[in-house]
């Protein structure tokens, strides 16, 4: 079977080369589907391990190394790689103790070229744009998506366009987009209005959209799970824990697990735990209360990467929770901040959104959902330097929640002002 885009609601099928963002029949979300590769799981495991000794660019990529699992291109020359993926799996004793686990491993996506897991997806999204012959790509984002899209588009020689709401700018991340040559437009409108505007522009002047529902980005993000299992010699953990914003990554992890399980790579299905920030937890509410999915009008959290009120990929994420006996947890700003500092004390830095994982683990342990002896992998989604302001404020006791509540520096580490005097400093050091 040649690759198809399939609607997850009505199963309508479209050619993989059609430029579609939703099903034309029912507006449902689309996903890439493929026929059998003809190779056994054992053969592919050996092939992928072997590629680690190769110097070929695509074999060096922690995404394209696993290209048999993401075979949507018809010509490998369309792939553009910055050697994304290849992120470490780091054991963290102190974080495990804090979370109430015997052991815990972090799969750290902050080691990617632009510092977040968005690179795993963007290498595929931009490859599709190249394959379609689109001269420009665009997204509506001030966050990691814009940094990643800018880098991959420029690397591929196509033009990155970023649209952002006026006066709503995260400079830490936008700085990267500017550096990577993205043309950036601040529009006097809200996020949804800009999205509608960009869709009109896309038709008019041949822009390929790389927003979060892009099915090819999801394909690339599947390799986070594939690489993690490869690093564990295909021993599946009991749990995979990740933060949830737009829920694209949750969707990608579930799709990877479903496909790997069906193809015989793993026998056990890990359970997926999605963690949201309390002020931005529509998926948590939906799973807990059932009924209609209700977006949140004004999401709030300092973990800006998961500050999403209307997560577009929730229908896919719902299936992940069902298929993996998954759970959704929510955590407070204080819990995120403390968990982040504890991860830091392991010598591992991460973005606030990433630390929601450890905060969530602690809660799930306390509730008896997770057992201490279970084998847990948490995914750290972004690099520590994406948000240095947050870190300085936390450690100096100046961090406040979006509603102005002071966050206690429970693991604070404040610089000390000292006189220029060796004896005094020696006494202080002890
Ligand atoms: C995008 C992002 C998330 C949220 O991922 P979704 O796929 O939107 O759920 C979490 N953390 C970081 C650092 C991100 O960049
Ligand atoms: Zn449909």
Short mmCIF file of C-alpha atoms and ligand atoms in Angstrom, two decimals:
data_model
loop_
_atom_site.label_atom_id
_atom_site.label_comp_id
_atom_site.label_asym_id
_atom_site.label_seq_id
_atom_site.Cartn_x
_atom_site.Cartn_y
_atom_site.Cartn_z
CA UNK A 1 0.00 0.00 0.00
CA UNK A 2 1.34 3.43 -0.84
CA UNK A 3 1.26 5.89 2.06
CA UNK A 4 -2.11 7.51 2.65
CA UNK A 5 -3.49 10.25 4.81
CA UNK A 6 -6.43 8.76 6.66
CA UNK A 7 -9.11 10.58 8.63
CA UNK A 8 -9.19 9.19 12.16
CA UNK A 9 -12.95 9.83 12.38
CA UNK A 10 -14.47 8.65 9.07
CA UNK A 11 -11.51 6.70 7.61
CA UNK A 12 -11.64 8.71 4.37
CA UNK A 13 -8.34 8.34 2.52
CA UNK A 14 -6.31 10.95 0.69
CA UNK A 15 -3.08 10.84 -1.27
CA UNK A 16 -0.08 11.70 0.89
CA UNK A 17 0.76 14.49 -1.57
CA UNK A 18 -2.54 16.32 -1.09
CA UNK A 19 -2.15 19.53 0.86
CA UNK A 20 -4.71 18.99 3.57
CA UNK A 21 -4.81 19.90 7.22
CA UNK A 22 -8.15 18.27 8.05
CA UNK A 23 -10.50 15.71 6.46
CA UNK A 24 -12.45 17.32 3.61
CA UNK A 25 -15.50 15.17 4.42
CA UNK A 26 -15.85 15.53 8.20
CA UNK A 27 -13.09 17.94 9.29
CA UNK A 28 -11.48 15.17 11.39
CA UNK A 29 -7.76 14.91 12.09
CA UNK A 30 -5.59 13.13 9.54
CA UNK A 31 -2.82 10.62 10.12
CA UNK A 32 -0.32 8.89 7.84
CA UNK A 33 -0.81 5.18 7.30
CA UNK A 34 1.41 2.73 5.48
CA UNK A 35 1.40 -0.85 4.30
CA UNK A 36 3.78 -3.47 5.68
CA UNK A 37 7.48 -2.77 5.09
CA UNK A 38 8.19 -6.42 4.33
CA UNK A 39 10.95 -6.52 6.97
CA UNK A 40 10.68 -8.29 10.31
CA UNK A 41 11.03 -6.47 13.64
CA UNK A 42 14.25 -8.40 14.31
CA UNK A 43 15.75 -7.35 10.97
CA UNK A 44 14.81 -3.71 11.49
CA UNK A 45 16.26 -3.66 15.02
CA UNK A 46 19.56 -4.96 13.63
CA UNK A 47 19.50 -2.55 10.68
CA UNK A 48 18.88 0.48 12.91
CA UNK A 49 21.60 -0.54 15.37
CA UNK A 50 23.98 -0.92 12.45
CA UNK A 51 23.20 2.57 11.14
CA UNK A 52 24.72 4.01 14.32
CA UNK A 53 28.12 3.11 12.92
CA UNK A 54 27.41 4.91 9.64
CA UNK A 55 28.42 8.47 8.76
CA UNK A 56 25.63 8.99 6.23
CA UNK A 57 23.60 12.09 7.22
CA UNK A 58 20.25 10.31 7.40
CA UNK A 59 21.73 7.46 9.44
CA UNK A 60 23.18 10.08 11.83
CA UNK A 61 19.71 11.49 12.42
CA UNK A 62 17.81 10.05 15.39
CA UNK A 63 14.66 10.50 13.32
CA UNK A 64 15.59 9.32 9.82
CA UNK A 65 17.60 6.38 11.19
CA UNK A 66 14.17 4.85 11.78
CA UNK A 67 12.85 5.79 8.33
CA UNK A 68 11.16 2.40 7.80
CA UNK A 69 8.65 3.53 10.46
CA UNK A 70 7.97 6.90 8.78
CA UNK A 71 8.01 6.03 5.06
CA UNK A 72 5.93 8.91 3.73
CA UNK A 73 8.59 10.29 1.35
CA UNK A 74 9.14 8.81 -2.09
CA UNK A 75 12.60 10.36 -2.39
CA UNK A 76 15.04 10.49 0.52
CA UNK A 77 16.72 13.50 -1.08
CA UNK A 78 13.81 15.60 0.22
CA UNK A 79 14.74 14.96 3.85
CA UNK A 80 16.53 17.77 5.64
CA UNK A 81 18.46 16.91 8.78
CA UNK A 82 20.28 18.87 11.46
CA UNK A 83 21.11 15.55 13.17
CA UNK A 84 18.03 15.83 15.38
CA UNK A 85 17.10 13.15 17.90
CA UNK A 86 20.03 11.16 19.31
CA UNK A 87 18.93 12.42 22.71
CA UNK A 88 20.16 10.72 25.87
CA UNK A 89 18.31 8.55 28.32
CA UNK A 90 19.52 9.75 31.72
CA UNK A 91 18.99 7.94 35.02
CA UNK A 92 18.25 10.40 37.84
CA UNK A 93 18.43 9.03 41.38
CA UNK A 94 17.49 12.16 43.27
CA UNK A 95 14.51 12.84 41.01
CA UNK A 96 13.39 9.23 41.42
CA UNK A 97 13.48 9.60 45.21
CA UNK A 98 11.57 12.87 45.04
CA UNK A 99 8.92 11.26 42.86
CA UNK A 100 8.69 8.20 45.11
CA UNK A 101 10.18 5.75 42.62
CA UNK A 102 13.01 3.22 42.98
CA UNK A 103 14.41 4.47 39.68
CA UNK A 104 13.57 6.93 36.96
CA UNK A 105 15.02 7.73 33.56
CA UNK A 106 14.67 10.98 31.64
CA UNK A 107 14.59 10.92 27.85
CA UNK A 108 15.90 14.43 27.28
CA UNK A 109 14.62 16.04 24.09
CA UNK A 110 16.24 19.33 25.04
CA UNK A 111 19.44 17.95 23.48
CA UNK A 112 17.95 18.59 20.02
CA UNK A 113 19.44 21.18 17.60
CA UNK A 114 17.05 23.97 18.60
CA UNK A 115 16.54 22.67 22.13
CA UNK A 116 13.18 20.91 22.04
CA UNK A 117 11.39 17.84 20.68
CA UNK A 118 9.79 20.05 18.03
CA UNK A 119 12.90 19.25 15.95
CA UNK A 120 11.96 15.56 15.78
CA UNK A 121 8.73 16.55 14.07
CA UNK A 122 9.91 19.55 12.12
CA UNK A 123 12.55 17.63 10.17
CA UNK A 124 9.64 15.60 8.73
CA UNK A 125 7.24 18.52 8.28
CA UNK A 126 9.82 20.50 6.34
CA UNK A 127 10.79 17.43 4.30
CA UNK A 128 7.15 17.19 3.21
CA UNK A 129 7.15 20.89 2.26
CA UNK A 130 10.26 20.31 0.13
CA UNK A 131 8.70 17.26 -1.47
CA UNK A 132 5.55 19.25 -2.30
CA UNK A 133 7.69 21.97 -3.86
CA UNK A 134 6.37 24.67 -1.53
CA UNK A 135 8.69 27.69 -1.39
CA UNK A 136 7.48 28.83 2.05
CA UNK A 137 6.37 27.37 5.35
CA UNK A 138 4.53 29.08 8.18
CA UNK A 139 3.35 28.62 11.72
CA UNK A 140 1.57 30.69 14.34
CA UNK A 141 3.82 30.43 17.37
CA UNK A 142 6.14 32.37 19.61
CA UNK A 143 7.46 29.20 21.15
CA UNK A 144 9.63 26.22 20.35
CA UNK A 145 7.68 25.51 17.16
CA UNK A 146 8.82 28.79 15.61
CA UNK A 147 12.46 28.23 16.57
CA UNK A 148 12.43 24.75 15.11
CA UNK A 149 10.54 25.62 11.93
CA UNK A 150 12.88 28.53 11.26
CA UNK A 151 15.96 26.33 11.59
CA UNK A 152 14.72 23.49 9.40
CA UNK A 153 13.23 25.71 6.70
CA UNK A 154 16.42 27.72 6.42
CA UNK A 155 18.49 24.55 6.37
CA UNK A 156 16.30 23.31 3.51
CA UNK A 157 16.56 26.59 1.61
CA UNK A 158 12.89 27.50 1.87
CA UNK A 159 11.43 30.56 3.51
CA UNK A 160 10.15 30.42 7.10
CA UNK A 161 7.28 32.78 8.00
CA UNK A 162 6.19 33.24 11.58
CA UNK A 163 2.97 34.92 12.61
CA UNK A 164 2.49 36.05 16.18
CA UNK A 165 -0.11 38.00 18.11
CA UNK A 166 1.08 41.54 18.79
CA UNK A 167 2.43 42.12 22.28
CA UNK A 168 2.57 38.46 23.24
CA UNK A 169 6.17 37.54 22.75
CA UNK A 170 8.47 35.04 24.44
CA UNK A 171 11.84 36.53 23.57
CA UNK A 172 13.87 33.52 24.67
CA UNK A 173 12.38 31.45 21.89
CA UNK A 174 11.66 34.12 19.30
CA UNK A 175 15.35 35.05 19.41
CA UNK A 176 16.21 31.71 17.85
CA UNK A 177 13.64 32.18 15.09
CA UNK A 178 15.12 35.58 14.21
CA UNK A 179 18.63 34.15 14.21
CA UNK A 180 17.57 31.35 11.86
CA UNK A 181 16.21 33.87 9.39
CA UNK A 182 12.45 33.61 9.84
CA UNK A 183 10.39 36.54 8.58
CA UNK A 184 8.27 37.40 11.57
CA UNK A 185 4.94 39.19 11.44
CA UNK A 186 3.30 40.60 14.52
CA UNK A 187 -0.41 40.79 13.75
CA UNK A 188 -2.93 42.87 15.61
CA UNK A 189 -5.30 39.95 16.26
CA UNK A 190 -5.69 36.97 18.57
CA UNK A 191 -4.31 33.48 17.98
CA UNK A 192 -7.44 32.07 16.29
CA UNK A 193 -7.88 35.08 14.02
CA UNK A 194 -4.25 34.81 12.94
CA UNK A 195 -4.66 31.10 12.23
CA UNK A 196 -7.60 31.90 9.94
CA UNK A 197 -5.59 34.64 8.25
CA UNK A 198 -2.64 32.33 7.65
CA UNK A 199 -4.93 29.72 6.11
CA UNK A 200 -6.15 32.31 3.59
CA UNK A 201 -2.55 33.33 2.85
CA UNK A 202 -1.52 29.70 2.48
CA UNK A 203 -3.97 29.24 -0.40
CA UNK A 204 -3.04 32.56 -1.98
CA UNK A 205 0.76 32.35 -2.13
CA UNK A 206 1.69 28.70 -1.69
CA UNK A 207 2.58 28.49 1.96
CA UNK A 208 2.75 25.08 3.62
CA UNK A 209 1.46 25.21 7.19
CA UNK A 210 3.46 23.56 9.93
CA UNK A 211 1.12 23.96 12.85
CA UNK A 212 0.67 21.30 15.47
CA UNK A 213 -1.90 19.15 13.59
CA UNK A 214 0.48 18.63 10.66
CA UNK A 215 0.44 14.82 10.37
CA UNK A 216 4.06 14.63 9.22
CA UNK A 217 5.35 16.39 12.33
CA UNK A 218 3.56 13.69 14.31
CA UNK A 219 5.37 11.02 12.28
CA UNK A 220 8.74 12.49 13.23
CA UNK A 221 7.82 12.72 16.90
CA UNK A 222 7.07 8.98 16.91
CA UNK A 223 10.80 8.40 16.76
CA UNK A 224 11.22 9.76 20.30
CA UNK A 225 9.59 6.57 21.53
CA UNK A 226 11.31 4.37 18.95
CA UNK A 227 14.76 5.72 19.84
CA UNK A 228 14.03 5.40 23.57
CA UNK A 229 13.09 1.72 23.15
CA UNK A 230 16.15 1.13 20.96
CA UNK A 231 18.30 2.63 23.77
CA UNK A 232 16.66 0.22 26.23
CA UNK A 233 17.30 -2.77 23.95
CA UNK A 234 13.54 -2.91 23.32
CA UNK A 235 12.59 -3.43 26.95
CA UNK A 236 9.38 -1.42 27.21
CA UNK A 237 8.94 0.60 30.43
CA UNK A 238 5.78 0.36 32.52
CA UNK A 239 5.09 4.06 32.09
CA UNK A 240 5.97 6.88 29.71
CA UNK A 241 5.28 10.29 31.24
CA UNK A 242 5.09 13.52 29.25
CA UNK A 243 3.65 17.03 29.52
CA UNK A 244 0.53 17.79 27.48
CA UNK A 245 -0.18 21.07 25.68
CA UNK A 246 -1.62 20.73 22.18
CA UNK A 247 -1.31 16.95 22.71
CA UNK A 248 0.56 16.38 19.45
CA UNK A 249 3.37 14.61 21.25
CA UNK A 250 0.91 12.45 23.18
CA UNK A 251 -0.68 11.52 19.84
CA UNK A 252 2.72 10.70 18.35
CA UNK A 253 3.75 8.51 21.29
CA UNK A 254 0.48 6.58 21.13
CA UNK A 255 0.79 6.05 17.38
CA UNK A 256 4.38 4.83 17.78
CA UNK A 257 3.39 2.39 20.53
CA UNK A 258 0.41 1.09 18.56
CA UNK A 259 2.52 0.51 15.46
CA UNK A 260 5.49 -1.01 17.31
CA UNK A 261 3.18 -3.34 19.20
CA UNK A 262 1.36 -4.42 16.03
CA UNK A 263 4.66 -5.10 14.26
CA UNK A 264 6.04 -7.17 17.14
CA UNK A 265 8.78 -4.81 18.36
CA UNK A 266 7.38 -4.85 21.88
CA UNK A 267 5.07 -7.27 23.64
CA UNK A 268 4.03 -5.05 26.52
CA UNK A 269 2.17 -1.79 25.97
CA UNK A 270 3.56 0.91 28.29
CA UNK A 271 0.98 3.13 29.97
CA UNK A 272 1.09 6.78 28.94
CA UNK A 273 0.70 9.46 31.63
CA UNK A 274 0.01 12.98 30.40
CA UNK A 275 0.62 15.85 32.81
CA UNK A 276 -0.95 19.29 32.44
CA UNK A 277 -0.56 22.52 34.37
CA UNK A 278 -3.48 23.24 36.67
CA UNK A 279 -4.44 26.52 34.98
CA UNK A 280 -4.30 24.95 31.55
CA UNK A 281 -5.75 21.48 31.93
CA UNK A 282 -8.72 20.99 29.56
CA UNK A 283 -7.67 17.43 28.70
CA UNK A 284 -7.43 16.52 32.38
CA UNK A 285 -10.97 17.85 32.92
CA UNK A 286 -12.28 16.03 29.87
CA UNK A 287 -10.83 12.64 30.87
CA UNK A 288 -12.01 13.08 34.46
CA UNK A 289 -15.51 14.37 33.73
CA UNK A 290 -16.33 12.92 30.30
CA UNK A 291 -18.99 14.56 28.13
CA UNK A 292 -18.10 17.22 25.58
CA UNK A 293 -14.54 18.48 25.21
CA UNK A 294 -14.52 21.97 26.67
CA UNK A 295 -11.65 24.31 25.75
CA UNK A 296 -10.39 26.79 28.32
CA UNK A 297 -10.77 30.44 27.29
CA UNK A 298 -7.85 31.90 29.22
CA UNK A 299 -5.25 29.24 29.99
CA UNK A 300 -2.66 30.28 32.55
CA UNK A 301 0.69 28.79 33.49
CA UNK A 302 4.31 29.90 33.67
CA UNK A 303 5.11 26.71 31.74
CA UNK A 304 4.42 28.53 28.47
CA UNK A 305 5.02 25.47 26.26
CA UNK A 306 1.89 23.87 27.71
CA UNK A 307 -0.20 27.02 28.05
CA UNK A 308 -2.84 25.78 25.61
CA UNK A 309 -6.57 26.19 26.18
CA UNK A 310 -7.86 24.45 23.05
CA UNK A 311 -5.55 21.52 22.22
CA UNK A 312 -6.18 20.60 18.60
CA UNK A 313 -5.03 16.99 18.89
CA UNK A 314 -7.30 15.92 21.76
CA UNK A 315 -9.26 13.34 19.69
CA UNK A 316 -6.00 11.50 18.93
CA UNK A 317 -4.81 11.85 22.51
CA UNK A 318 -8.06 10.38 23.80
CA UNK A 319 -7.34 7.21 21.81
CA UNK A 320 -3.87 7.06 23.34
CA UNK A 321 -5.32 7.14 26.84
CA UNK A 322 -7.78 4.40 25.87
CA UNK A 323 -5.25 2.19 24.03
CA UNK A 324 -2.55 2.35 26.72
CA UNK A 325 -4.70 2.40 29.85
CA UNK A 326 -3.26 5.88 30.19
CA UNK A 327 -3.93 8.55 32.77
CA UNK A 328 -3.98 12.35 32.85
CA UNK A 329 -2.77 14.32 35.88
CA UNK A 330 -2.57 18.01 36.63
CA UNK A 331 -0.04 19.86 38.79
CA UNK A 332 0.28 23.30 40.37
CA UNK A 333 2.79 26.03 39.53
CA UNK A 334 4.54 25.37 42.85
CA UNK A 335 4.79 21.64 42.10
CA UNK A 336 6.25 22.32 38.65
CA UNK A 337 8.79 24.81 40.00
CA UNK A 338 10.00 22.50 42.79
CA UNK A 339 10.19 19.47 40.51
CA UNK A 340 12.23 21.51 38.04
CA UNK A 341 14.72 22.47 40.74
CA UNK A 342 15.04 18.83 41.84
CA UNK A 343 15.74 17.77 38.25
CA UNK A 344 18.35 20.52 38.21
CA UNK A 345 20.01 19.03 41.30
CA UNK A 346 20.57 15.86 39.24
CA UNK A 347 22.71 17.96 36.91
CA UNK A 348 19.93 17.91 34.34
CA UNK A 349 18.28 21.13 33.19
CA UNK A 350 14.90 21.46 31.52
CA UNK A 351 12.09 23.86 30.63
CA UNK A 352 9.27 24.40 33.13
CA UNK A 353 6.82 22.38 30.98
CA UNK A 354 9.20 19.40 31.06
CA UNK A 355 9.30 19.41 34.86
CA UNK A 356 5.54 18.84 34.98
CA UNK A 357 6.47 15.19 34.38
CA UNK A 358 8.25 14.74 37.72
CA UNK A 359 5.58 16.74 39.54
CA UNK A 360 2.98 14.46 37.95
CA UNK A 361 4.88 11.31 38.92
CA UNK A 362 4.98 12.44 42.55
CA UNK A 363 1.21 12.92 42.51
CA UNK A 364 0.48 9.65 40.74
CA UNK A 365 2.65 7.83 43.29
CA UNK A 366 0.87 9.52 46.19
CA UNK A 367 -2.49 8.52 44.69
CA UNK A 368 -1.32 4.90 44.32
CA UNK A 369 -1.74 4.95 40.54
CA UNK A 370 1.98 4.33 40.03
CA UNK A 371 3.98 1.85 42.13
CA UNK A 372 7.48 2.54 43.48
CA UNK A 373 8.99 -0.48 41.72
CA UNK A 374 7.57 0.36 38.32
CA UNK A 375 9.87 1.16 35.43
CA UNK A 376 9.25 4.78 34.42
CA UNK A 377 10.60 6.96 31.61
CA UNK A 378 9.75 10.66 31.72
CA UNK A 379 10.29 12.83 28.66
CA UNK A 380 11.96 16.19 29.23
CA UNK A 381 10.70 18.19 26.30
CA UNK A 382 12.87 21.33 26.26
CA UNK A 383 16.26 22.82 27.13
CA UNK A 384 16.94 24.58 30.43
CA UNK A 385 18.08 27.81 28.74
CA UNK A 386 14.77 28.35 26.96
CA UNK A 387 13.55 30.18 30.05
CA UNK A 388 16.40 31.53 32.21
CA UNK A 389 14.23 34.28 33.66
CA UNK A 390 12.02 31.72 35.38
CA UNK A 391 15.04 30.02 36.91
CA UNK A 392 16.58 33.18 38.32
CA UNK A 393 13.27 34.26 39.79
CA UNK A 394 12.62 30.88 41.40
CA UNK A 395 16.00 30.62 43.06
CA UNK A 396 15.84 34.17 44.37
CA UNK A 397 12.29 33.84 45.66
CA UNK A 398 10.77 36.24 43.14
CA UNK A 399 8.71 33.84 41.07
CA UNK A 400 4.95 34.39 41.09
CA UNK A 401 2.09 32.45 39.50
CA UNK A 402 0.17 34.20 36.68
CA UNK A 403 -2.42 35.23 39.28
CA UNK A 404 0.23 36.83 41.47
CA UNK A 405 0.67 34.14 44.14
CA UNK A 406 4.24 33.87 45.39
CA UNK A 407 6.00 30.59 44.58
CA UNK A 408 8.14 29.39 47.51
CA UNK A 409 11.79 28.76 46.69
CA UNK A 410 11.72 25.36 48.43
CA UNK A 411 14.86 24.31 46.60
CA UNK A 412 16.12 27.87 46.13
CA UNK A 413 19.78 28.59 45.49
CA UNK A 414 20.35 32.28 45.84
CA UNK A 415 23.62 34.04 45.00
CA UNK A 416 25.23 35.42 48.17
CA UNK A 417 26.74 38.89 48.40
CA UNK A 418 30.06 38.67 50.28
CA UNK A 419 32.89 41.06 51.18
CA UNK A 420 36.18 40.82 49.33
CA UNK A 421 37.72 38.87 52.20
CA UNK A 422 39.08 35.31 52.11
CA UNK A 423 38.54 34.57 55.82
CA UNK A 424 34.87 35.52 55.73
CA UNK A 425 34.24 33.54 52.55
CA UNK A 426 36.13 30.52 53.88
CA UNK A 427 33.98 30.60 57.04
CA UNK A 428 30.81 30.84 54.94
CA UNK A 429 31.82 27.88 52.80
CA UNK A 430 32.49 25.94 56.00
C1 LIG B 1 5.48 21.87 22.46
C2 LIG B 1 5.99 21.57 23.81
C3 LIG B 1 5.23 20.87 24.76
C4 LIG B 1 3.82 20.44 24.51
O1 LIG B 1 3.70 19.43 23.55
P1 LIG B 1 2.30 19.16 22.83
O2 LIG B 1 2.61 18.27 21.71
O3 LIG B 1 1.78 20.50 22.38
O4 LIG B 1 1.41 18.54 23.86
C5 LIG B 1 5.81 20.60 25.98
N1 LIG B 1 7.07 21.01 26.27
C6 LIG B 1 7.82 21.69 25.39
C7 LIG B 1 9.17 22.14 25.79
C8 LIG B 1 7.31 21.99 24.13
O5 LIG B 1 8.07 22.68 23.27
ZN1 LIG B 2 -13.31 12.41 7.93
#
